[in-house]
Amino acid sequence: MAETKVSARDYILLADLAGGTTFKAIACLTTNSLTSTNDTIDANSKCGNEYTPSPVFSQSFECEGFAIDETGTPSKNSYQQLYTAHAAKTLFTIKMGKATPVSGDVYYGGLSTSTVFISDFGVQADDGDDVKFTATFVVSVPPIAQTEVTP
């Protein structure tokens, strides 16, 4: 069986902040990730070791990128748009996967039932560097969908 590694440069985070069906890339990311946690109930006793899955399940996407200014019609979700969504406590749809998916590729989110909100937002402006931003997107009702692209 042949295998091909997925380039992290091609694995991006997209958001539909307007609530339609148009996903735009979150601008100029340097990192993006998905964290999924199923808490554990420790049921250990003198009767033996036992762990069971908790009903508490949490997921979040995190990203860091360079702050950009766009003129004209925005083609990306900039850090200003993310802050606006954060301050308004907006629920919106997000997805993470290859920029140009082909059959067999997997992406996370993207369905109207896979909504997130921005729980944490930060801007960092170190001397001698370009301005960077960070954002954490919490999945409002986990688990988020995992979808395989079909032909």
Coordinates of N, CA, C and O in Angstrom, one line a residue:
M1 N 0.8 -1.2 0.0 CA 0.0 0.0 0.0 C 0.9 1.2 0.0 O 1.8 1.4 0.8
A2 N 0.6 2.1 -0.9 CA 1.4 3.4 -1.0 C 0.9 4.4 0.0 O -0.3 4.4 0.4
E3 N 1.8 5.2 0.5 CA 1.4 6.3 1.4 C 1.9 7.6 0.9 O 3.0 7.6 0.3
T4 N 1.2 8.7 1.2 CA 1.7 10.0 0.9 C 1.5 10.9 2.1 O 0.4 10.9 2.7
K5 N 2.5 11.6 2.5 CA 2.4 12.5 3.6 C 1.6 13.7 3.2 O 1.7 14.2 2.1
V6 N 0.9 14.3 4.1 CA 0.1 15.5 3.9 C 1.0 16.7 4.3 O 1.4 16.8 5.5
S7 N 1.2 17.6 3.4 CA 2.0 18.8 3.7 C 1.2 19.7 4.6 O 0.1 20.1 4.3
A8 N 1.8 20.1 5.7 CA 1.2 21.1 6.7 C 0.9 22.4 6.0 O 0.0 23.1 6.4
R9 N 1.7 22.8 5.0 CA 1.5 24.1 4.3 C 0.2 24.0 3.6 O -0.4 25.1 3.4
D10 N -0.3 22.9 3.2 CA -1.5 22.7 2.4 C -2.7 22.5 3.3 O -3.8 22.5 2.8
Y11 N -2.5 22.4 4.6 CA -3.6 22.1 5.6 C -4.0 23.4 6.2 O -3.3 23.9 7.1
I12 N -5.1 23.9 5.8 CA -5.5 25.3 6.3 C -6.8 25.3 7.1 O -7.5 24.3 7.1
L13 N -7.1 26.4 7.7 CA -8.3 26.7 8.5 C -9.1 27.7 7.7 O -8.6 28.7 7.3
L14 N -10.4 27.3 7.5 CA -11.3 28.2 6.8 C -12.5 28.5 7.6 O -12.9 27.6 8.4
A15 N -13.1 29.7 7.5 CA -14.3 30.0 8.3 C -15.3 30.7 7.4 O -15.0 31.4 6.5
D16 N -16.6 30.5 7.8 CA -17.7 31.2 7.2 C -18.3 32.1 8.2 O -19.3 31.8 8.8
L17 N -17.7 33.3 8.4 CA -18.1 34.2 9.4 C -19.5 34.8 9.1 O -20.2 35.3 10.0
A18 N -19.9 34.8 7.8 CA -21.1 35.5 7.4 C -22.3 34.6 7.6 O -23.5 35.0 7.4
G19 N -22.1 33.3 7.8 CA -23.2 32.4 8.1 C -23.9 31.9 6.8 O -25.0 31.4 6.9
G20 N -23.2 31.9 5.7 CA -23.7 31.4 4.5 C -23.1 30.0 4.1 O -23.1 29.1 4.9
T21 N -22.6 29.9 2.9 CA -21.9 28.7 2.5 C -20.5 29.0 1.9 O -20.0 28.2 1.2
T22 N -20.0 30.2 2.2 CA -18.7 30.7 1.6 C -17.7 30.6 2.6 O -17.6 31.5 3.5
F23 N -16.8 29.7 2.5 CA -15.6 29.6 3.4 C -14.5 30.4 2.8 O -14.1 30.2 1.7
K24 N -13.8 31.2 3.7 CA -12.6 32.0 3.3 C -11.5 31.5 4.2 O -11.7 31.2 5.4
A25 N -10.3 31.4 3.7 CA -9.2 31.1 4.5 C -8.9 32.1 5.6 O -9.1 33.3 5.4
I26 N -8.5 31.6 6.7 CA -8.1 32.5 7.8 C -6.7 33.0 7.4 O -5.8 32.1 7.1
A27 N -6.5 34.2 7.3 CA -5.3 34.8 6.6 C -4.0 34.5 7.2 O -3.8 34.6 8.4
C28 N -3.0 34.1 6.4 CA -1.6 34.1 6.7 C -1.2 33.3 8.0 O -0.5 33.8 8.8
L29 N -1.8 32.1 8.1 CA -1.5 31.3 9.3 C -0.1 30.8 9.3 O 0.5 30.4 8.3
T30 N 0.5 30.7 10.5 CA 1.8 30.0 10.7 C 1.6 28.7 11.3 O 2.4 27.8 11.1
T31 N 0.5 28.5 12.1 CA 0.1 27.2 12.7 C -1.4 27.1 12.8 O -2.1 28.1 12.9
N32 N -1.9 25.9 12.7 CA -3.3 25.6 13.0 C -3.4 24.2 13.5 O -2.7 23.4 13.0
S33 N -4.4 24.0 14.4 CA -4.5 22.6 15.0 C -5.9 22.4 15.5 O -6.7 23.3 15.7
L34 N -6.2 21.1 15.6 CA -7.5 20.6 16.2 C -7.1 19.8 17.4 O -6.3 18.9 17.3
T35 N -7.8 20.1 18.6 CA -7.6 19.3 19.8 C -8.9 18.7 20.2 O -9.9 19.5 20.2
S36 N -9.0 17.4 20.4 CA -10.2 16.7 20.8 C -9.9 16.0 22.1 O -9.0 15.1 22.1
T37 N -10.7 16.2 23.1 CA -10.5 15.6 24.4 C -11.8 15.0 24.9 O -12.8 15.6 25.0
N38 N -11.7 13.7 25.2 CA -12.8 13.0 25.9 C -12.3 12.7 27.3 O -11.4 11.9 27.5
D39 N -12.9 13.4 28.3 CA -12.5 13.3 29.7 C -12.7 11.9 30.2 O -13.4 11.1 29.6
T40 N -11.9 11.5 31.2 CA -11.9 10.2 31.7 C -12.4 10.2 33.2 O -12.1 11.0 34.0
I41 N -13.3 9.2 33.5 CA -13.7 9.0 34.9 C -12.8 7.9 35.5 O -12.7 6.8 35.0
D42 N -12.2 8.3 36.6 CA -11.3 7.4 37.3 C -12.2 6.5 38.2 O -12.6 7.0 39.2
A43 N -12.4 5.3 37.9 CA -13.2 4.4 38.7 C -12.4 3.3 39.4 O -12.8 2.2 39.7
N44 N -11.1 3.7 39.7 CA -10.2 2.8 40.4 C -10.7 2.5 41.8 O -11.2 3.5 42.4
S45 N -10.6 1.3 42.2 CA -10.9 1.0 43.6 C -10.1 -0.3 44.0 O -9.3 -0.8 43.3
K46 N -10.4 -0.7 45.2 CA -9.7 -2.0 45.7 C -10.2 -3.2 44.9 O -9.6 -4.2 45.0
C47 N -11.2 -3.0 44.1 CA -11.7 -4.1 43.3 C -11.0 -4.2 42.0 O -11.1 -5.2 41.2
G48 N -10.2 -3.2 41.7 CA -9.4 -3.2 40.5 C -9.3 -1.8 39.8 O -9.9 -0.9 40.2
N49 N -8.4 -1.8 38.8 CA -8.3 -0.6 38.0 C -9.3 -0.5 36.9 O -9.6 -1.5 36.2
E50 N -9.9 0.7 36.8 CA -10.9 0.9 35.8 C -11.1 2.3 35.4 O -11.1 3.2 36.3
Y51 N -11.1 2.6 34.1 CA -11.4 4.0 33.6 C -12.5 3.9 32.6 O -12.6 2.9 31.9
T52 N -13.4 4.9 32.7 CA -14.5 4.9 31.7 C -14.5 6.3 31.1 O -14.1 7.3 31.7
P53 N -15.1 6.3 29.8 CA -15.2 7.6 29.2 C -16.2 8.5 29.9 O -17.3 8.0 30.3
S54 N -15.9 9.8 30.0 CA -16.8 10.7 30.7 C -17.8 11.2 29.6 O -17.5 11.2 28.4
P55 N -18.9 11.7 30.1 CA -19.8 12.4 29.1 C -19.3 13.7 28.6 O -19.9 14.3 27.7
V56 N -18.3 14.3 29.3 CA -17.7 15.6 28.9 C -16.7 15.4 27.7 O -15.8 14.6 27.9
F57 N -17.0 16.0 26.6 CA -16.2 15.9 25.4 C -16.0 17.3 24.9 O -16.9 18.1 24.7
S58 N -14.7 17.7 24.7 CA -14.5 19.1 24.3 C -13.5 19.1 23.1 O -12.7 18.2 23.0
Q59 N -13.7 20.0 22.2 CA -12.9 20.2 21.0 C -12.7 21.6 20.7 O -13.5 22.5 21.0
S60 N -11.5 21.9 20.2 CA -11.2 23.3 19.8 C -10.1 23.3 18.7 O -9.4 22.4 18.5
F61 N -10.2 24.4 17.9 CA -9.2 24.7 16.9 C -8.4 25.8 17.4 O -8.9 26.8 18.0
E62 N -7.1 25.8 17.1 CA -6.2 26.9 17.5 C -5.5 27.4 16.3 O -5.1 26.5 15.4
C63 N -5.2 28.7 16.2 CA -4.3 29.1 15.1 C -3.5 30.3 15.5 O -3.8 31.0 16.5
E64 N -2.4 30.5 14.8 CA -1.6 31.7 14.9 C -1.2 32.2 13.5 O -1.0 31.3 12.6
G65 N -1.2 33.5 13.3 CA -0.8 33.9 12.0 C -0.4 35.4 12.0 O -0.4 36.0 13.1
F66 N -0.1 35.9 10.9 CA 0.3 37.3 10.7 C -0.9 38.1 10.4 O -1.8 37.8 9.7
A67 N -0.9 39.3 11.1 CA -2.0 40.2 10.9 C -1.8 40.9 9.5 O -0.7 41.3 9.2
I68 N -2.9 40.9 8.7 CA -2.8 41.6 7.4 C -3.9 42.6 7.3 O -5.0 42.4 7.9
D69 N -3.7 43.5 6.4 CA -4.8 44.5 6.0 C -5.1 44.2 4.6 O -4.2 44.1 3.8
E70 N -6.4 44.1 4.3 CA -6.8 43.9 2.9 C -7.5 45.1 2.4 O -8.4 45.7 3.1
T71 N -7.3 45.5 1.2 CA -8.0 46.6 0.6 C -9.0 46.0 -0.4 O -8.8 44.9 -0.9
G72 N -10.0 46.7 -0.7 CA -11.0 46.2 -1.6 C -11.9 45.1 -1.0 O -12.1 45.1 0.2
T73 N -12.4 44.2 -1.8 CA -13.2 43.1 -1.3 C -12.4 42.1 -0.6 O -11.5 41.5 -1.2
P74 N -12.6 41.8 0.7 CA -11.7 40.9 1.4 C -11.9 39.5 0.8 O -13.0 39.0 0.5
S75 N -10.8 38.8 0.6 CA -10.8 37.4 0.0 C -10.4 36.4 1.1 O -10.4 35.2 0.9
K76 N -10.0 36.9 2.3 CA -9.6 36.1 3.4 C -10.3 36.6 4.7 O -10.8 37.8 4.7
N77 N -10.3 35.8 5.7 CA -10.8 36.2 7.0 C -9.6 36.8 7.8 O -8.7 36.1 8.2
S78 N -9.6 38.1 8.0 CA -8.4 38.8 8.6 C -8.6 38.8 10.1 O -9.6 38.4 10.6
Y79 N -7.5 39.2 10.8 CA -7.6 39.2 12.2 C -8.6 40.2 12.7 O -9.2 40.0 13.8
Q80 N -8.9 41.3 12.0 CA -9.9 42.3 12.3 C -11.3 41.6 12.3 O -12.1 41.8 13.2
Q81 N -11.6 40.8 11.3 CA -12.9 40.1 11.2 C -13.0 39.1 12.3 O -14.1 38.9 12.9
L82 N -11.9 38.4 12.7 CA -12.0 37.4 13.8 C -12.3 38.1 15.1 O -13.1 37.6 15.9
Y83 N -11.6 39.3 15.3 CA -11.9 40.0 16.6 C -13.4 40.4 16.6 O -14.0 40.3 17.7
T84 N -13.9 40.9 15.5 CA -15.3 41.3 15.5 C -16.2 40.2 15.9 O -17.1 40.3 16.7
A85 N -15.9 39.0 15.3 CA -16.7 37.8 15.6 C -16.6 37.4 17.1 O -17.5 37.0 17.8
H86 N -15.3 37.5 17.6 CA -15.1 37.2 19.0 C -15.8 38.1 20.0 O -16.5 37.7 20.9
A87 N -15.8 39.4 19.7 CA -16.4 40.4 20.6 C -17.9 40.3 20.5 O -18.6 40.5 21.5
A88 N -18.5 39.9 19.4 CA -19.9 39.7 19.2 C -20.4 38.3 19.7 O -21.6 38.0 19.6
K89 N -19.5 37.4 20.1 CA -19.8 36.1 20.5 C -20.6 35.3 19.4 O -21.5 34.6 19.6
T90 N -20.1 35.5 18.2 CA -20.7 34.9 17.0 C -20.5 33.5 16.9 O -19.3 33.0 17.0
L91 N -21.5 32.7 16.6 CA -21.4 31.3 16.2 C -21.3 31.2 14.7 O -22.0 31.8 14.0
F92 N -20.3 30.4 14.2 CA -20.1 30.3 12.8 C -19.5 29.0 12.5 O -19.1 28.2 13.4
T93 N -19.4 28.7 11.2 CA -18.9 27.4 10.7 C -17.5 27.5 10.4 O -17.0 28.5 9.8
I94 N -16.7 26.4 10.7 CA -15.3 26.4 10.4 C -15.0 25.0 9.8 O -15.7 24.1 10.0
K95 N -13.9 25.0 9.0 CA -13.4 23.7 8.6 C -11.9 23.7 8.5 O -11.3 24.8 8.2
M96 N -11.2 22.6 8.7 CA -9.8 22.5 8.6 C -9.5 21.3 7.7 O -10.0 20.2 7.9
G97 N -8.6 21.5 6.7 CA -8.2 20.4 5.8 C -7.3 21.0 4.7 O -6.9 22.1 4.8
K98 N -7.1 20.2 3.7 CA -6.3 20.6 2.6 C -6.9 21.7 1.8 O -8.2 21.8 1.6
A99 N -6.1 22.7 1.3 CA -6.6 23.8 0.6 C -7.4 23.4 -0.7 O -8.4 23.9 -1.0
T100 N -6.8 22.4 -1.3 CA -7.4 21.9 -2.5 C -7.6 20.3 -2.4 O -6.7 19.6 -2.8
P101 N -8.7 19.9 -1.7 CA -8.9 18.5 -1.4 C -9.2 17.7 -2.7 O -9.8 18.2 -3.6
V102 N -8.7 16.5 -2.7 CA -9.0 15.5 -3.7 C -9.7 14.3 -3.1 O -9.7 14.2 -1.8
S103 N -10.2 13.4 -3.9 CA -10.9 12.2 -3.4 C -10.0 11.5 -2.4 O -8.9 11.2 -2.6
G104 N -10.6 11.1 -1.2 CA -9.9 10.4 -0.2 C -9.4 11.3 0.9 O -9.1 10.8 2.0
D105 N -9.2 12.6 0.7 CA -8.8 13.6 1.7 C -9.8 13.7 2.8 O -11.0 13.6 2.5
V106 N -9.4 14.0 4.0 CA -10.3 14.2 5.1 C -10.3 15.7 5.5 O -9.2 16.3 5.5
Y107 N -11.4 16.2 5.9 CA -11.5 17.6 6.5 C -12.4 17.5 7.7 O -13.2 16.6 7.9
Y108 N -12.2 18.5 8.6 CA -13.0 18.5 9.9 C -13.9 19.7 9.9 O -13.4 20.8 9.5
G109 N -15.1 19.6 10.2 CA -16.1 20.7 10.3 C -16.7 20.8 8.9 O -16.9 19.9 8.2
G110 N -17.1 22.1 8.6 CA -17.7 22.4 7.3 C -19.2 22.2 7.2 O -19.8 22.7 6.3
L111 N -19.8 21.5 8.1 CA -21.3 21.3 8.1 C -22.0 22.4 8.9 O -21.4 22.9 9.9
S112 N -23.2 22.7 8.6 CA -23.9 23.8 9.3 C -24.1 23.4 10.8 O -24.3 24.3 11.6
T113 N -24.0 22.1 11.1 CA -24.2 21.7 12.5 C -22.9 21.7 13.3 O -22.8 21.5 14.4
S114 N -21.8 22.1 12.6 CA -20.4 22.1 13.2 C -20.1 23.6 13.5 O -19.2 24.1 12.8
T115 N -20.7 24.2 14.5 CA -20.4 25.6 14.7 C -19.4 25.8 15.9 O -19.2 24.9 16.7
V116 N -18.7 26.9 15.8 CA -17.7 27.3 16.8 C -17.9 28.7 17.2 O -18.7 29.5 16.6
F117 N -17.3 29.1 18.3 CA -17.2 30.5 18.7 C -15.7 30.7 19.1 O -15.0 29.8 19.4
I118 N -15.3 32.0 19.1 CA -13.9 32.3 19.4 C -13.8 32.6 20.9 O -14.4 33.6 21.4
S119 N -13.2 31.7 21.7 CA -13.1 31.9 23.1 C -11.9 32.7 23.5 O -12.0 33.4 24.5
D120 N -10.8 32.7 22.8 CA -9.6 33.4 23.1 C -9.1 34.1 21.8 O -9.1 33.5 20.8
F121 N -8.7 35.4 21.9 CA -8.2 36.1 20.8 C -7.0 37.0 21.4 O -7.2 37.6 22.4
G122 N -5.9 37.0 20.6 CA -4.8 37.8 21.1 C -4.1 38.4 19.9 O -4.0 37.9 18.8
V123 N -3.4 39.6 20.2 CA -2.6 40.3 19.2 C -1.3 40.5 19.9 O -1.2 41.0 21.0
Q124 N -0.2 40.2 19.2 CA 1.2 40.4 19.7 C 2.0 41.2 18.7 O 2.1 40.8 17.5
A125 N 2.6 42.2 19.2 CA 3.4 43.1 18.4 C 4.8 43.3 19.0 O 5.1 44.3 19.7
D126 N 5.7 42.3 18.8 CA 7.0 42.4 19.3 C 7.9 43.3 18.4 O 7.7 43.4 17.2
D127 N 8.8 44.0 19.1 CA 9.7 45.0 18.4 C 10.5 44.2 17.4 O 11.0 43.1 17.7
G128 N 10.6 44.7 16.2 CA 11.4 44.0 15.1 C 10.7 42.9 14.4 O 11.3 42.1 13.7
D129 N 9.4 42.7 14.7 CA 8.7 41.6 14.1 C 7.3 42.2 13.5 O 6.9 43.3 13.8
D130 N 6.7 41.4 12.6 CA 5.4 41.8 12.1 C 4.4 41.4 13.2 O 4.6 40.5 14.0
V131 N 3.2 42.1 13.2 CA 2.2 41.8 14.2 C 1.6 40.4 13.9 O 1.3 40.0 12.8
K132 N 1.4 39.7 15.0 CA 0.8 38.3 14.9 C -0.5 38.3 15.7 O -0.7 39.1 16.7
F133 N -1.4 37.3 15.4 CA -2.6 37.1 16.2 C -2.7 35.6 16.5 O -2.1 34.8 15.9
T134 N -3.5 35.4 17.6 CA -3.8 34.0 17.9 C -5.3 33.9 18.2 O -5.9 34.9 18.6
A135 N -5.9 32.8 17.9 CA -7.3 32.6 18.2 C -7.6 31.1 18.5 O -7.0 30.2 18.0
T136 N -8.5 30.9 19.4 CA -9.0 29.6 19.8 C -10.5 29.5 19.5 O -11.3 30.4 19.9
F137 N -10.9 28.5 18.7 CA -12.3 28.3 18.3 C -12.8 27.1 19.0 O -12.3 26.0 18.8
V138 N -13.8 27.3 19.9 CA -14.3 26.2 20.6 C -15.6 25.6 19.9 O -16.4 26.4 19.5
V139 N -15.6 24.3 19.7 CA -16.8 23.7 19.1 C -17.9 23.7 20.0 O -17.8 23.3 21.2
S140 N -19.0 24.3 19.6 CA -20.2 24.6 20.5 C -20.9 23.3 20.9 O -21.3 23.2 22.0
V141 N -21.0 22.3 20.0 CA -21.7 21.0 20.3 C -20.8 19.9 19.7 O -21.0 19.6 18.5
P142 N -19.8 19.4 20.4 CA -18.9 18.4 19.9 C -19.7 17.1 19.8 O -20.7 16.9 20.5
P143 N -19.2 16.1 19.0 CA -18.0 16.2 18.2 C -18.2 16.9 16.8 O -19.3 16.9 16.3
I144 N -17.2 17.5 16.3 CA -17.2 18.1 15.0 C -17.2 17.1 14.0 O -16.6 16.0 14.2
A145 N -17.7 17.3 12.8 CA -17.8 16.3 11.8 C -16.4 16.0 11.1 O -15.6 17.0 11.0
Q146 N -16.2 14.8 10.8 CA -15.0 14.4 10.0 C -15.5 13.9 8.7 O -16.3 13.0 8.7
T147 N -15.1 14.5 7.6 CA -15.7 14.1 6.3 C -14.6 13.7 5.3 O -13.6 14.4 5.3
E148 N -14.8 12.6 4.6 CA -13.9 12.2 3.6 C -14.4 12.7 2.2 O -15.6 12.5 1.9
V149 N -13.6 13.3 1.4 CA -13.9 13.8 0.1 C -14.2 12.6 -0.8 O -13.3 11.7 -0.9
T150 N -15.3 12.6 -1.5 CA -15.6 11.5 -2.4 C -15.6 12.1 -3.8 O -15.8 13.3 -4.0
P151 N -15.4 11.2 -4.8 CA -15.3 11.7 -6.2 C -16.6 12.2 -6.7 O -17.7 12.0 -6.2

